XYZ file of C-alpha atoms in Angstrom:
572
model
C 169.914 20.396 82.984
C 167.984 20.613 86.250
C 171.168 21.556 88.133
C 171.870 24.332 85.622
C 168.373 25.763 86.073
C 168.675 25.650 89.844
C 172.062 27.361 89.735
C 170.711 29.963 87.317
C 167.769 30.713 89.613
C 170.080 30.891 92.622
C 172.396 33.328 90.804
C 169.448 35.528 89.811
C 168.315 35.612 93.433
C 171.787 36.607 94.593
C 171.959 39.331 91.942
C 168.539 40.699 92.904
C 169.498 40.688 96.578
C 172.782 42.461 95.918
C 171.505 44.935 93.268
C 171.882 48.600 94.358
C 168.677 50.109 95.738
C 167.318 53.570 95.015
C 168.814 56.121 97.364
C 166.763 57.700 100.140
C 167.678 61.056 101.709
C 168.027 61.694 105.422
C 167.805 65.491 105.825
C 168.929 67.118 109.073
C 169.645 70.650 110.240
C 166.283 72.109 109.148
C 162.770 72.145 110.536
C 159.252 73.255 109.691
C 158.568 74.603 106.204
C 162.241 74.492 105.233
C 162.493 70.771 106.006
C 159.195 69.987 104.254
C 160.042 71.981 101.129
C 163.467 70.348 100.734
C 161.916 66.888 101.068
C 159.268 67.762 98.457
C 161.887 68.963 95.949
C 164.125 65.921 96.530
C 161.158 63.616 95.987
C 160.785 65.074 92.475
C 164.222 63.788 91.418
C 164.232 60.670 89.232
C 165.193 57.404 91.023
C 168.935 57.370 91.810
C 170.770 54.117 92.466
C 172.834 54.199 95.632
C 176.063 53.358 93.785
C 175.576 56.367 91.464
C 174.665 59.047 93.955
C 178.036 60.768 93.445
C 177.195 61.531 89.838
C 174.018 63.323 90.893
C 175.448 65.575 93.614
C 175.030 68.665 91.449
C 171.397 67.788 90.740
C 170.722 67.071 94.413
C 172.399 70.313 95.442
C 170.426 72.272 92.853
C 167.109 70.888 94.119
C 167.960 71.753 97.717
C 168.969 75.273 96.668
C 165.736 75.799 94.719
C 163.688 74.533 97.669
C 165.357 76.986 100.041
C 165.428 79.911 97.621
C 161.639 79.633 97.272
C 161.472 80.441 100.998
C 164.097 83.196 100.915
C 167.349 81.356 101.781
C 169.938 81.865 99.052
C 173.212 80.844 100.748
C 172.734 77.437 102.348
C 175.576 75.176 103.479
C 174.934 71.640 102.160
C 177.040 68.718 103.408
C 176.844 65.164 102.044
C 177.467 62.521 104.698
C 178.884 59.067 104.071
C 176.430 56.803 102.244
C 174.851 54.353 104.667
C 173.589 51.522 102.489
C 170.897 53.192 100.414
C 170.530 56.217 102.740
C 172.250 59.468 101.844
C 172.594 61.812 104.853
C 172.310 65.543 104.060
C 173.225 68.103 106.714
C 171.945 71.550 105.744
C 172.337 74.957 107.318
C 169.896 77.407 105.791
C 171.972 80.465 106.573
C 170.764 84.050 106.777
C 167.490 84.730 104.913
C 167.042 87.329 102.201
C 164.534 89.996 103.207
C 162.392 92.435 101.250
C 164.275 95.729 101.254
C 162.285 98.006 98.952
C 158.780 97.256 97.694
C 157.338 99.542 95.053
C 153.791 98.892 93.805
C 152.319 101.417 91.373
C 148.753 101.237 90.052
C 147.508 103.358 87.162
C 144.150 103.583 85.444
C 140.699 103.653 87.056
C 141.826 101.296 89.853
C 144.087 104.038 91.180
C 141.031 105.675 92.782
C 139.167 102.460 93.582
C 138.959 102.176 97.421
C 138.652 98.373 97.276
C 141.852 98.186 95.235
C 143.594 100.527 97.658
C 142.545 98.309 100.543
C 144.105 95.325 98.769
C 147.371 97.221 98.220
C 147.491 98.045 101.924
C 147.141 94.362 102.807
C 149.392 92.598 100.313
C 151.184 89.545 101.759
C 154.631 91.104 101.120
C 156.071 93.646 103.537
C 159.390 95.456 103.723
C 161.591 93.689 106.247
C 159.835 90.370 105.788
C 161.624 87.237 104.574
C 161.576 86.871 100.801
C 158.866 84.327 99.990
C 158.403 83.807 96.278
C 155.006 82.184 96.874
C 153.802 85.311 98.686
C 155.104 87.519 95.894
C 153.213 85.425 93.331
C 150.170 85.472 95.586
C 150.284 89.285 95.694
C 150.295 89.436 91.892
C 147.512 86.854 91.665
C 145.307 88.789 94.088
C 145.747 91.969 92.060
C 144.819 90.165 88.835
C 141.832 88.434 90.449
C 140.482 91.644 91.951
C 140.870 93.379 88.591
C 138.721 90.719 86.900
C 136.158 90.741 89.715
C 135.731 94.514 89.486
C 135.626 94.867 85.712
C 139.185 95.907 84.797
C 139.303 93.524 81.863
C 142.227 95.257 80.125
C 144.458 95.155 83.210
C 148.066 94.033 82.812
C 151.428 94.181 84.534
C 153.769 96.612 82.782
C 156.481 95.434 85.112
C 156.662 92.771 87.811
C 160.128 91.825 89.022
C 162.082 90.738 92.070
C 165.770 91.588 92.175
C 167.691 89.490 94.674
C 171.050 90.499 96.185
C 172.205 87.381 98.088
C 175.380 88.909 99.464
C 173.395 91.780 100.945
C 170.595 89.415 102.042
C 168.183 91.822 100.341
C 165.533 91.798 97.621
C 163.777 94.645 95.853
C 160.278 94.357 94.336
C 159.013 96.570 91.547
C 155.410 96.160 90.339
C 153.747 98.467 87.827
C 150.100 97.510 87.301
C 147.981 99.235 84.643
C 144.308 98.548 85.302
C 142.903 100.411 82.347
C 139.249 101.458 82.268
C 136.678 99.858 84.565
C 133.922 98.341 82.456
C 130.255 98.979 83.211
C 126.990 97.115 82.842
C 125.313 97.459 79.497
C 121.797 96.493 78.515
C 120.283 93.386 80.130
C 118.318 91.083 77.841
C 116.290 88.073 78.958
C 116.299 84.835 76.983
C 113.425 82.777 78.405
C 111.064 80.017 77.385
C 108.316 81.405 79.628
C 106.924 84.947 79.750
C 108.000 86.674 82.961
C 106.632 90.186 82.453
C 107.742 92.449 85.300
C 108.067 89.526 87.739
C 111.840 89.809 88.131
C 112.207 93.595 87.958
C 112.665 94.006 91.727
C 115.485 91.467 91.996
C 117.335 92.374 88.788
C 119.396 95.001 90.599
C 122.135 95.420 87.955
C 121.606 98.927 86.581
C 122.878 99.929 83.162
C 125.887 102.198 83.553
C 126.883 100.971 87.030
C 130.469 99.686 87.463
C 130.874 95.968 86.820
C 131.311 93.693 89.839
C 131.421 89.900 89.500
C 129.975 89.293 92.984
C 126.863 91.305 92.062
C 126.379 89.212 88.932
C 126.670 86.041 91.018
C 124.260 87.341 93.673
C 121.594 88.259 91.127
C 121.920 84.875 89.427
C 121.593 83.106 92.788
C 118.589 85.229 93.775
C 116.721 84.493 90.537
C 117.471 80.800 90.990
C 116.141 80.928 94.561
C 112.674 81.937 93.320
C 112.301 78.236 92.338
C 110.520 79.145 89.110
C 113.386 77.998 86.904
C 115.327 74.780 86.475
C 118.192 76.651 84.812
C 119.477 80.201 85.436
C 122.515 81.698 83.700
C 123.494 85.368 83.861
C 126.141 85.812 81.164
C 128.312 88.963 80.865
C 129.140 89.333 77.151
C 132.586 90.852 77.629
C 133.478 90.187 73.998
C 130.510 92.373 72.962
C 131.533 95.430 74.990
C 130.935 98.711 73.139
C 133.236 101.701 72.666
C 132.111 103.082 76.044
C 133.242 99.841 77.736
C 129.698 98.735 78.517
C 129.115 94.977 78.726
C 125.745 93.642 77.578
C 124.245 90.971 79.859
C 122.086 88.003 78.913
C 119.869 86.317 81.513
C 119.077 82.835 80.220
C 116.079 81.237 81.940
C 114.528 77.831 81.485
C 111.346 77.254 83.454
C 110.596 74.192 85.512
C 108.084 71.698 84.176
C 104.412 72.618 84.527
C 103.825 69.851 87.059
C 106.213 68.598 89.712
C 105.465 65.606 91.896
C 107.510 64.516 94.896
C 107.103 61.410 97.018
C 108.609 61.159 100.482
C 108.903 58.646 103.282
C 110.244 59.150 106.773
C 109.902 58.178 110.385
C 110.143 59.628 113.859
C 109.497 58.265 117.287
C 106.764 60.908 117.755
C 104.605 59.809 114.825
C 106.175 56.589 113.568
C 106.446 55.923 109.815
C 104.960 58.528 107.508
C 104.590 59.129 103.796
C 103.990 62.300 101.836
C 102.993 63.352 98.336
C 103.493 66.860 96.973
C 102.169 68.257 93.683
C 103.371 71.685 92.557
C 102.609 73.958 89.631
C 105.514 76.420 90.022
C 104.680 78.881 87.245
C 100.998 79.443 86.570
C 101.371 82.778 84.761
C 103.811 85.590 83.982
C 102.947 87.221 87.324
C 104.617 84.270 89.060
C 101.595 82.718 90.742
C 102.215 79.170 91.966
C 100.163 76.375 93.502
C 101.193 73.504 95.797
C 99.211 70.764 97.458
C 100.559 68.268 99.989
C 99.275 65.003 101.411
C 100.788 63.479 104.553
C 99.866 60.172 106.146
C 101.055 58.660 109.424
C 99.395 56.439 111.990
C 98.068 59.279 114.182
C 97.716 62.036 111.565
C 96.347 62.368 108.041
C 96.524 65.756 106.394
C 95.804 67.455 103.072
C 96.840 71.082 102.488
C 97.195 73.558 99.635
C 98.914 76.898 99.088
C 98.339 79.481 96.359
C 101.175 82.029 96.303
C 101.037 85.494 94.711
C 104.291 87.492 94.519
C 104.338 91.132 95.443
C 107.211 93.469 94.503
C 109.926 90.929 95.313
C 108.885 87.406 94.259
C 111.451 85.804 96.562
C 110.797 87.688 99.786
C 107.460 89.471 99.469
C 104.285 87.589 98.639
C 100.730 86.778 99.608
C 99.831 83.217 100.395
C 96.367 81.688 100.551
C 96.432 78.413 102.455
C 93.916 75.832 103.472
C 93.638 72.254 104.541
C 92.042 69.385 106.406
C 93.619 67.367 109.232
C 92.481 64.249 111.053
C 94.337 63.501 114.312
C 93.926 60.502 116.610
C 96.710 60.620 119.195
C 96.747 59.792 122.894
C 93.533 61.343 124.303
C 92.899 63.637 121.328
C 90.519 62.917 118.463
C 90.233 65.957 116.210
C 89.165 67.060 112.750
C 90.271 70.495 111.550
C 89.353 72.593 108.555
C 91.468 75.734 108.072
C 91.791 78.621 105.636
C 94.298 81.446 105.969
C 95.623 84.529 104.194
C 99.289 85.412 104.840
C 101.346 88.459 103.943
C 105.042 87.515 104.005
C 108.064 89.786 104.239
C 111.139 87.569 104.359
C 114.762 88.565 104.868
C 117.806 86.336 104.574
C 119.710 86.045 107.886
C 117.340 88.544 109.482
C 113.845 88.638 110.881
C 110.999 87.598 108.604
C 107.424 88.684 109.300
C 104.176 86.867 108.576
C 100.952 88.825 109.021
C 97.984 86.486 108.832
C 94.324 85.957 109.429
C 93.042 82.402 109.555
C 89.796 80.619 110.168
C 89.664 77.363 112.121
C 86.789 74.937 112.439
C 87.645 72.065 114.786
C 85.420 69.204 115.872
C 87.056 67.221 118.647
C 87.027 64.883 121.587
C 89.640 65.752 124.195
C 89.594 63.376 127.158
C 85.952 63.457 128.319
C 85.051 66.682 126.435
C 83.290 66.634 123.070
C 82.812 69.924 121.253
C 83.273 71.888 118.085
C 84.472 75.443 117.670
C 84.777 78.085 114.973
C 87.410 80.807 115.240
C 88.643 83.742 113.181
C 92.244 84.298 114.278
C 94.377 87.279 113.241
C 98.040 87.231 114.216
C 101.657 87.940 113.438
C 104.706 85.674 113.460
C 108.394 86.510 113.360
C 111.225 84.095 112.688
C 114.941 84.160 111.995
C 117.548 81.500 111.235
C 121.303 82.050 111.023
C 123.848 79.292 110.441
C 127.482 78.635 109.571
C 129.156 75.432 108.484
C 126.750 74.079 105.864
C 124.954 70.824 106.675
C 127.284 69.955 109.582
C 126.804 73.152 111.563
C 129.541 74.881 113.545
C 127.428 77.875 114.601
C 123.792 78.798 114.411
C 120.649 80.050 116.083
C 116.961 80.249 115.287
C 114.115 82.205 116.837
C 110.354 81.938 116.350
C 107.582 83.898 117.997
C 103.852 83.987 117.251
C 101.164 86.262 118.657
C 97.534 85.460 117.810
C 94.083 85.801 119.276
C 90.373 85.988 118.674
C 87.182 87.540 119.995
C 83.428 87.128 119.677
C 83.422 90.433 117.784
C 85.135 88.491 114.963
C 82.263 85.973 114.842
C 84.373 83.555 116.897
C 83.099 81.212 119.586
C 85.894 82.082 122.030
C 87.998 85.019 123.179
C 91.694 84.334 123.764
C 95.211 85.698 123.295
C 98.062 83.260 122.694
C 101.831 83.842 122.576
C 104.355 81.137 121.729
C 108.104 81.382 121.153
C 111.141 79.177 120.749
C 114.875 79.790 120.459
C 117.649 77.342 119.691
C 121.402 77.918 119.784
C 124.354 75.898 118.534
C 127.948 76.829 119.372
C 131.283 75.075 118.849
C 133.357 74.243 121.933
C 137.013 73.399 121.346
C 137.981 71.423 118.269
C 135.365 68.653 118.362
C 132.624 69.702 120.761
C 129.321 71.528 120.313
C 126.688 72.815 122.732
C 123.046 72.883 121.627
C 120.624 74.802 123.847
C 116.877 75.190 123.387
C 114.122 77.116 125.174
C 110.365 77.237 124.496
C 107.636 79.254 126.156
C 103.900 79.480 125.539
C 101.216 81.572 127.273
C 97.460 81.720 126.710
C 94.985 84.147 128.233
C 91.550 82.493 128.171
C 88.765 82.193 130.735
C 88.638 78.396 130.681
C 90.906 75.879 128.968
C 87.768 73.988 127.862
C 86.939 76.957 125.591
C 89.962 76.200 123.393
C 90.198 73.394 120.822
C 93.093 70.891 121.293
C 95.180 72.504 118.531
C 95.421 75.705 120.607
C 96.102 74.048 123.969
C 99.621 73.309 125.128
C 101.040 69.812 125.403
C 104.723 68.958 125.607
C 107.047 65.956 125.593
C 108.782 64.140 122.736
C 111.722 64.522 120.357
C 111.712 68.331 120.221
C 110.826 69.175 123.834
C 111.337 66.693 126.685
C 112.921 63.430 125.620
C 112.180 60.351 127.724
C 108.452 61.061 127.487
C 105.935 60.372 124.746
C 104.940 62.983 122.182
C 102.642 65.572 123.821
C 102.039 63.372 126.883
C 103.008 66.066 129.405
C 99.952 68.195 130.230
C 97.245 68.597 132.857
C 94.987 65.547 133.191
C 91.421 65.016 134.388
C 90.321 62.822 137.271
C 90.459 59.793 134.986
C 94.093 60.484 134.132
C 93.302 61.604 130.591
C 95.219 64.455 128.952
C 93.337 67.769 128.910
C 95.989 70.310 127.840
C 97.179 73.530 129.431
C 97.239 77.301 129.154
C 101.008 77.502 129.564
C 104.093 75.560 128.560
C 107.835 75.764 129.157
C 110.560 73.489 127.813
C 114.335 73.756 128.242
C 117.145 71.619 126.869
C 120.933 71.518 127.084
C 122.990 69.088 124.988
C 126.681 68.499 124.380
C 127.914 66.433 121.458
C 131.468 65.399 120.603
C 132.909 64.246 117.296
C 134.442 60.766 117.555
C 134.939 60.219 113.809
C 134.535 62.239 110.630
C 130.800 61.582 110.367
C 129.904 60.412 113.869
C 129.168 62.278 117.095
C 128.166 61.172 120.590
C 125.812 63.343 122.634
C 124.574 63.722 126.186
C 121.561 65.845 127.139
C 119.185 67.039 129.853
C 115.637 68.213 129.038
C 112.969 69.605 131.320
C 109.516 71.051 130.783
C 105.894 71.289 131.720
C 102.469 72.136 130.316
C 100.171 73.487 132.982
C 97.232 75.715 133.869
C 99.142 77.274 136.776
C 102.789 77.552 137.707
C 101.744 77.783 141.380
C 102.380 74.059 141.793
C 106.120 74.666 141.701
C 108.771 72.421 140.255
C 106.943 69.232 141.234
C 104.913 69.400 138.008
C 108.024 69.645 135.819
C 109.287 66.573 134.004
C 112.998 65.833 133.526
C 114.505 63.632 130.857
C 118.170 62.797 130.364
C 120.176 60.413 128.247
C 122.653 60.036 125.452
C 122.600 59.621 121.690
C 124.576 59.024 118.546
C 124.514 61.206 115.426
C 125.418 60.214 111.892
C 126.211 63.336 109.863
C 124.748 62.971 106.354
C 124.275 65.314 103.355
C 120.658 65.921 104.442
C 121.633 66.685 108.029
C 122.215 64.467 111.058
C 120.319 61.246 111.662
C 120.022 60.938 115.422
C 119.093 58.115 117.775
C 118.668 59.111 121.435
C 118.108 56.857 124.432
C 116.305 58.970 127.041
C 115.120 58.303 130.584
C 112.332 60.153 132.429
C 114.300 60.506 135.658
C 111.671 62.698 137.354
C 109.303 59.715 137.605
C 109.229 57.147 140.419
C 109.192 54.334 137.899
C 111.636 55.743 135.372
C 110.310 55.378 131.807
C 112.700 55.197 128.869
C 112.245 55.831 125.201
C 114.259 55.664 121.994
C 113.906 58.867 119.967
C 114.727 58.906 116.253
C 115.052 62.163 114.316
C 116.558 63.321 111.036
C 117.065 66.677 109.359
C 118.548 70.116 110.158
C 119.624 70.870 113.727
C 118.657 74.561 113.571
């Protein structure tokens, strides 16, 4: 019995070893798209045992022909080589391609005079003399249908769409007859909301009754309303099925407001301030005029701060508003001990991807000890600030730049203790170099006209050094010092940075950088007062932006200091 079982198992092993395997194809004679397409079509065949490949020659040939016809080759020469075990050699000559001979595309209806539609027709992916590509022909039809839906031709249809192929003549003729019908228009817009909005949204609801329908406009308006941050849910619904006899489509804007109270907790860390925690409480929709209120609390080892903002929309609730702000800050850092109380009125005019303007007037009361100076000061400070940010590439940027500039000042005529004029600006650029590299450049400049630096509180003096200026040095530790070596602060500041980073994996980049800068009361001292930091870092690209760890060395110093800098968040 045991012998029989052993023999049976041995026979089964021999049978399994000698059983015919599924055939694999070795395609030669083609390259590029032709080779890839043939391999894709052959892979769709059911498994074929090597000893039965002869029975499937017609099926194999048909798949090869279909693969080549899709790319315009209708007369291939297909040769089956001798079967080598389970490998079936196929030698294929594609032959002469079929080319588009005559292409006729006719459009009737309102689209006939639509310049956007005419532009599409002038740039279809099929051209007379080009190789017949069925995918490009289908793509041309798809683009016409898509554009018709995007621009409100909801009755559009192809009366005729055909390709006639003449293999012997290596020619193909295309005949497309597209009837767009009437272009639909916007009808009445109704608002379905759980919170009264009054005239709050009138400025940004730019879809006018009777204007031609355009899907991108509907999307833009929906996105703009959502960006006001008043609503947790925004849906702008074209009711195409409710279109009237004049082909007008009623629109429904469905809004669901955010909760009356929103609370956010946050934790973070940086080498400049160490660990920090924050608490934010927001009332996003106080009334139908769109007033909102936010208060924030931030705590770190050197700084504790409480602020509030009351926002009042103007004509455009997203980009035009007044903002009343105030707050208290306690700061104990290096040689600065300061308490600030501020109130400010801002008039904002914001523009996406363009310059935004902030006109403001603020009051500042600051009681402080800076080095060996103890004082308090009250200032009324009018000013203007401009800023702009432009980016491409989402969270992991491939291109971007940002600019900020602020001009402010005060005078005793404004019941202030000090007269001064202060200008500060910063620009930052990110550009892609090659396939995996990026250059990030930064420049900062500040100037203050004041009789004596001691007349300014610490918050208006210039200090530099740290994560965002000169790495390798402590946060705001570069500035003029007194005879005891304590930081005093300066009238002027300059900081420059150049960094190159290189992708080494999908989410990881290595960087090298050089930073330099100074804060001073006079540039007459030359370059000797400038500090230089250099080093390298690693970046982990995350959905919230890169998390960066830099190791920097203050190479301008006799005894070179070094620091680890940790930052997280957007690069621009």
